[in-house]
């Protein structure tokens, strides 16, 4: 049996809580593009639960999280494509998605941990660009006065804070040892922020504002 950190259990509990809250408030966003996030949250919880089981039995979960990382970025790109209204922005999403897929194919053709990190870095940078484009869209619309009630705002805020935090951690990992318990605590903290924003969004949002 493998040694599993308590942080893994806490993370799974947070993911489960966010998924349950999203389910309970589904009626508020069931007719918007944000509805896909309900399925994505349960998918995330399923993946991490499976990964936890694999760790308990000392089995490799690298392949599982590799698939999850790729599918997560593709999901986010798809969602922002549906949310962004500008044709120019939509075309940029297509280009970024294509470039990301090419990056994934190249990194998997030369399988090393550093290559996988490179693909994650590229995927995260592209995602941050899409988040900023979405914020630009919100700030330049008449919905800016009700922005706190829009679920897409809370989702984007959650992703922005998480990836702004995780990217420096990855870059520092090349120069200093950030693994072990300290790394897990920081990662857990970022996930608390991520899922905390999700939960606030699901609770705070109003149905009439979740339409594009």
Short mmCIF file of C-alpha atoms in Angstrom, two decimals:
data_model
loop_
_atom_site.label_atom_id
_atom_site.label_comp_id
_atom_site.label_asym_id
_atom_site.label_seq_id
_atom_site.Cartn_x
_atom_site.Cartn_y
_atom_site.Cartn_z
CA UNK A 1 0.00 0.00 0.00
CA UNK A 2 1.32 3.46 -0.92
CA UNK A 3 1.80 6.39 1.43
CA UNK A 4 -0.83 9.03 0.63
CA UNK A 5 -0.56 12.53 2.09
CA UNK A 6 -3.54 13.84 4.05
CA UNK A 7 -3.51 16.78 1.63
CA UNK A 8 -4.74 14.47 -1.13
CA UNK A 9 -7.80 13.62 0.95
CA UNK A 10 -8.43 17.28 1.78
CA UNK A 11 -8.20 18.22 -1.90
CA UNK A 12 -10.68 15.50 -2.86
CA UNK A 13 -13.05 16.75 -0.15
CA UNK A 14 -12.84 20.33 -1.48
CA UNK A 15 -13.52 19.12 -5.02
CA UNK A 16 -16.49 17.10 -3.81
CA UNK A 17 -17.88 20.11 -1.93
CA UNK A 18 -17.58 22.34 -5.01
CA UNK A 19 -19.26 19.69 -7.17
CA UNK A 20 -22.15 19.34 -4.72
CA UNK A 21 -22.64 23.13 -4.47
CA UNK A 22 -22.56 23.38 -8.27
CA UNK A 23 -25.21 20.65 -8.50
CA UNK A 24 -27.46 22.29 -5.91
CA UNK A 25 -27.36 25.62 -7.77
CA UNK A 26 -27.55 24.15 -11.27
CA UNK A 27 -30.91 25.79 -12.05
CA UNK A 28 -29.20 29.19 -11.95
CA UNK A 29 -27.00 28.43 -14.94
CA UNK A 30 -28.56 25.41 -16.65
CA UNK A 31 -29.30 27.38 -19.83
CA UNK A 32 -25.88 29.02 -20.08
CA UNK A 33 -22.50 27.79 -21.28
CA UNK A 34 -21.44 27.58 -17.63
CA UNK A 35 -23.52 24.40 -17.35
CA UNK A 36 -20.54 22.48 -18.70
CA UNK A 37 -18.60 23.33 -15.54
CA UNK A 38 -20.88 21.12 -13.48
CA UNK A 39 -19.83 18.10 -15.53
CA UNK A 40 -16.20 19.25 -15.51
CA UNK A 41 -16.14 19.49 -11.71
CA UNK A 42 -17.50 15.96 -11.31
CA UNK A 43 -15.02 14.78 -13.94
CA UNK A 44 -12.19 16.41 -11.95
CA UNK A 45 -13.37 14.76 -8.73
CA UNK A 46 -13.54 11.37 -10.47
CA UNK A 47 -10.02 11.76 -11.85
CA UNK A 48 -8.51 12.77 -8.50
CA UNK A 49 -10.37 9.99 -6.70
CA UNK A 50 -9.03 7.48 -9.21
CA UNK A 51 -5.55 8.95 -8.80
CA UNK A 52 -5.87 8.64 -5.03
CA UNK A 53 -6.80 4.97 -5.33
CA UNK A 54 -3.84 4.36 -7.63
CA UNK A 55 -1.50 5.98 -5.08
CA UNK A 56 -2.93 3.85 -2.27
CA UNK A 57 -2.07 0.72 -4.26
CA UNK A 58 1.34 2.13 -5.29
CA UNK A 59 0.33 2.32 -8.97
CA UNK A 60 1.46 5.02 -11.37
CA UNK A 61 -1.01 7.85 -11.92
CA UNK A 62 1.22 9.89 -14.24
CA UNK A 63 -0.68 8.81 -17.36
CA UNK A 64 -4.02 9.64 -15.73
CA UNK A 65 -3.05 13.19 -14.79
CA UNK A 66 -1.38 13.70 -18.15
CA UNK A 67 -4.68 12.92 -19.87
CA UNK A 68 -6.54 15.09 -17.36
CA UNK A 69 -4.26 18.09 -17.88
CA UNK A 70 -4.65 17.95 -21.65
CA UNK A 71 -8.42 17.48 -21.51
CA UNK A 72 -8.74 20.28 -18.92
CA UNK A 73 -7.02 22.85 -21.09
CA UNK A 74 -9.04 21.78 -24.12
CA UNK A 75 -12.22 22.11 -22.08
CA UNK A 76 -11.28 25.61 -20.93
CA UNK A 77 -10.43 26.65 -24.50
CA UNK A 78 -13.76 25.28 -25.71
CA UNK A 79 -15.64 27.12 -22.97
CA UNK A 80 -13.97 30.45 -23.66
CA UNK A 81 -14.66 29.97 -27.34
CA UNK A 82 -18.39 29.77 -26.51
CA UNK A 83 -18.22 32.73 -24.11
CA UNK A 84 -16.14 35.17 -26.14
CA UNK A 85 -18.28 37.13 -28.59
CA UNK A 86 -15.69 38.87 -30.75
CA UNK A 87 -14.94 37.04 -33.99
CA UNK A 88 -11.31 38.10 -33.63
CA UNK A 89 -11.15 36.56 -30.16
CA UNK A 90 -12.81 33.36 -31.38
CA UNK A 91 -10.27 33.02 -34.18
CA UNK A 92 -7.48 33.50 -31.65
CA UNK A 93 -8.94 30.71 -29.49
CA UNK A 94 -8.82 28.40 -32.53
CA UNK A 95 -5.17 29.26 -33.18
CA UNK A 96 -4.15 28.84 -29.55
CA UNK A 97 -5.95 25.50 -29.34
CA UNK A 98 -4.21 24.27 -32.48
CA UNK A 99 -0.82 25.42 -31.22
CA UNK A 100 -1.43 23.77 -27.85
CA UNK A 101 -2.36 20.46 -29.52
CA UNK A 102 0.82 20.61 -31.60
CA UNK A 103 2.82 21.27 -28.42
CA UNK A 104 1.19 18.29 -26.71
CA UNK A 105 1.95 16.01 -29.65
CA UNK A 106 5.59 17.11 -29.73
CA UNK A 107 6.11 16.77 -25.98
CA UNK A 108 4.52 13.33 -25.93
CA UNK A 109 6.71 12.27 -28.83
CA UNK A 110 9.72 12.98 -26.60
CA UNK A 111 8.35 11.83 -23.26
CA UNK A 112 10.16 13.39 -20.32
CA UNK A 113 8.89 15.15 -17.21
CA UNK A 114 10.44 18.43 -18.34
CA UNK A 115 8.63 18.23 -21.67
CA UNK A 116 5.31 17.64 -19.90
CA UNK A 117 5.99 20.71 -17.78
CA UNK A 118 6.62 22.72 -20.93
CA UNK A 119 3.24 21.67 -22.36
CA UNK A 120 1.54 22.67 -19.10
CA UNK A 121 3.29 26.04 -19.13
CA UNK A 122 2.19 26.75 -22.70
CA UNK A 123 -1.36 25.62 -21.94
CA UNK A 124 -1.54 27.83 -18.85
CA UNK A 125 -0.19 30.92 -20.63
CA UNK A 126 -2.76 30.48 -23.40
CA UNK A 127 -5.50 30.08 -20.82
CA UNK A 128 -4.45 33.29 -19.05
CA UNK A 129 -4.72 35.12 -22.37
CA UNK A 130 -8.28 33.86 -22.83
CA UNK A 131 -9.17 34.88 -19.27
CA UNK A 132 -7.91 38.41 -19.92
CA UNK A 133 -9.90 38.57 -23.15
CA UNK A 134 -13.01 37.55 -21.23
CA UNK A 135 -12.41 40.23 -18.59
CA UNK A 136 -11.94 42.74 -21.39
CA UNK A 137 -15.29 41.68 -22.84
CA UNK A 138 -17.03 42.05 -19.48
CA UNK A 139 -15.48 45.44 -18.70
CA UNK A 140 -16.48 46.81 -22.09
CA UNK A 141 -20.09 45.67 -21.86
CA UNK A 142 -23.15 46.98 -20.03
CA UNK A 143 -22.87 43.95 -17.73
CA UNK A 144 -19.95 45.44 -15.83
CA UNK A 145 -22.36 46.79 -13.18
CA UNK A 146 -23.65 43.28 -12.42
CA UNK A 147 -20.35 41.48 -12.92
CA UNK A 148 -20.35 40.00 -9.41
CA UNK A 149 -23.51 38.06 -10.25
CA UNK A 150 -22.06 36.47 -13.40
CA UNK A 151 -20.77 32.95 -12.90
CA UNK A 152 -18.29 33.37 -15.75
CA UNK A 153 -16.62 36.18 -13.79
CA UNK A 154 -16.07 33.96 -10.74
CA UNK A 155 -14.85 31.05 -12.86
CA UNK A 156 -12.38 33.32 -14.66
CA UNK A 157 -11.24 34.89 -11.39
CA UNK A 158 -10.67 31.43 -9.91
CA UNK A 159 -8.62 30.29 -12.90
CA UNK A 160 -6.64 33.53 -13.01
CA UNK A 161 -5.62 33.33 -9.35
CA UNK A 162 -4.80 29.62 -9.55
CA UNK A 163 -2.60 29.79 -12.64
CA UNK A 164 -0.89 33.02 -11.62
CA UNK A 165 0.10 31.14 -8.48
CA UNK A 166 1.06 27.82 -10.04
CA UNK A 167 3.22 29.13 -12.90
CA UNK A 168 5.89 30.79 -10.70
CA UNK A 169 5.95 27.61 -8.62
CA UNK A 170 6.74 25.59 -11.73
CA UNK A 171 9.43 28.02 -12.85
CA UNK A 172 11.07 28.05 -9.41
CA UNK A 173 11.05 24.27 -9.44
CA UNK A 174 13.79 24.34 -12.07
CA UNK A 175 16.15 26.19 -9.76
CA UNK A 176 15.19 25.26 -6.19
CA UNK A 177 13.64 22.25 -4.51
CA UNK A 178 9.93 23.04 -4.11
CA UNK A 179 8.78 19.46 -3.85
CA UNK A 180 7.61 17.63 -0.77
CA UNK A 181 5.29 18.87 1.95
CA UNK A 182 5.86 22.59 1.26
CA UNK A 183 4.90 22.12 -2.36
CA UNK A 184 1.77 20.21 -1.34
CA UNK A 185 0.72 22.93 1.10
CA UNK A 186 1.12 25.65 -1.54
CA UNK A 187 -0.74 23.52 -4.09
CA UNK A 188 -3.54 22.90 -1.62
CA UNK A 189 -3.77 26.63 -0.85
CA UNK A 190 -4.09 27.44 -4.54
CA UNK A 191 -6.80 24.81 -4.89
CA UNK A 192 -8.67 26.26 -1.90
CA UNK A 193 -8.63 29.64 -3.69
CA UNK A 194 -9.70 28.01 -6.96
CA UNK A 195 -12.61 26.02 -5.57
CA UNK A 196 -13.47 28.74 -3.08
CA UNK A 197 -14.09 31.16 -5.96
CA UNK A 198 -16.10 28.48 -7.77
CA UNK A 199 -18.29 27.95 -4.71
CA UNK A 200 -18.82 31.68 -4.17
CA UNK A 201 -19.77 32.01 -7.82
CA UNK A 202 -22.31 29.18 -7.73
CA UNK A 203 -23.91 30.58 -4.58
CA UNK A 204 -23.78 34.27 -5.52
CA UNK A 205 -24.77 34.06 -9.20
CA UNK A 206 -28.23 34.94 -10.48
CA UNK A 207 -29.90 33.05 -13.30
CA UNK A 208 -30.83 36.09 -15.41
CA UNK A 209 -27.18 37.16 -15.71
CA UNK A 210 -25.83 33.84 -16.96
CA UNK A 211 -26.51 34.32 -20.64
CA UNK A 212 -24.30 35.42 -23.52
#
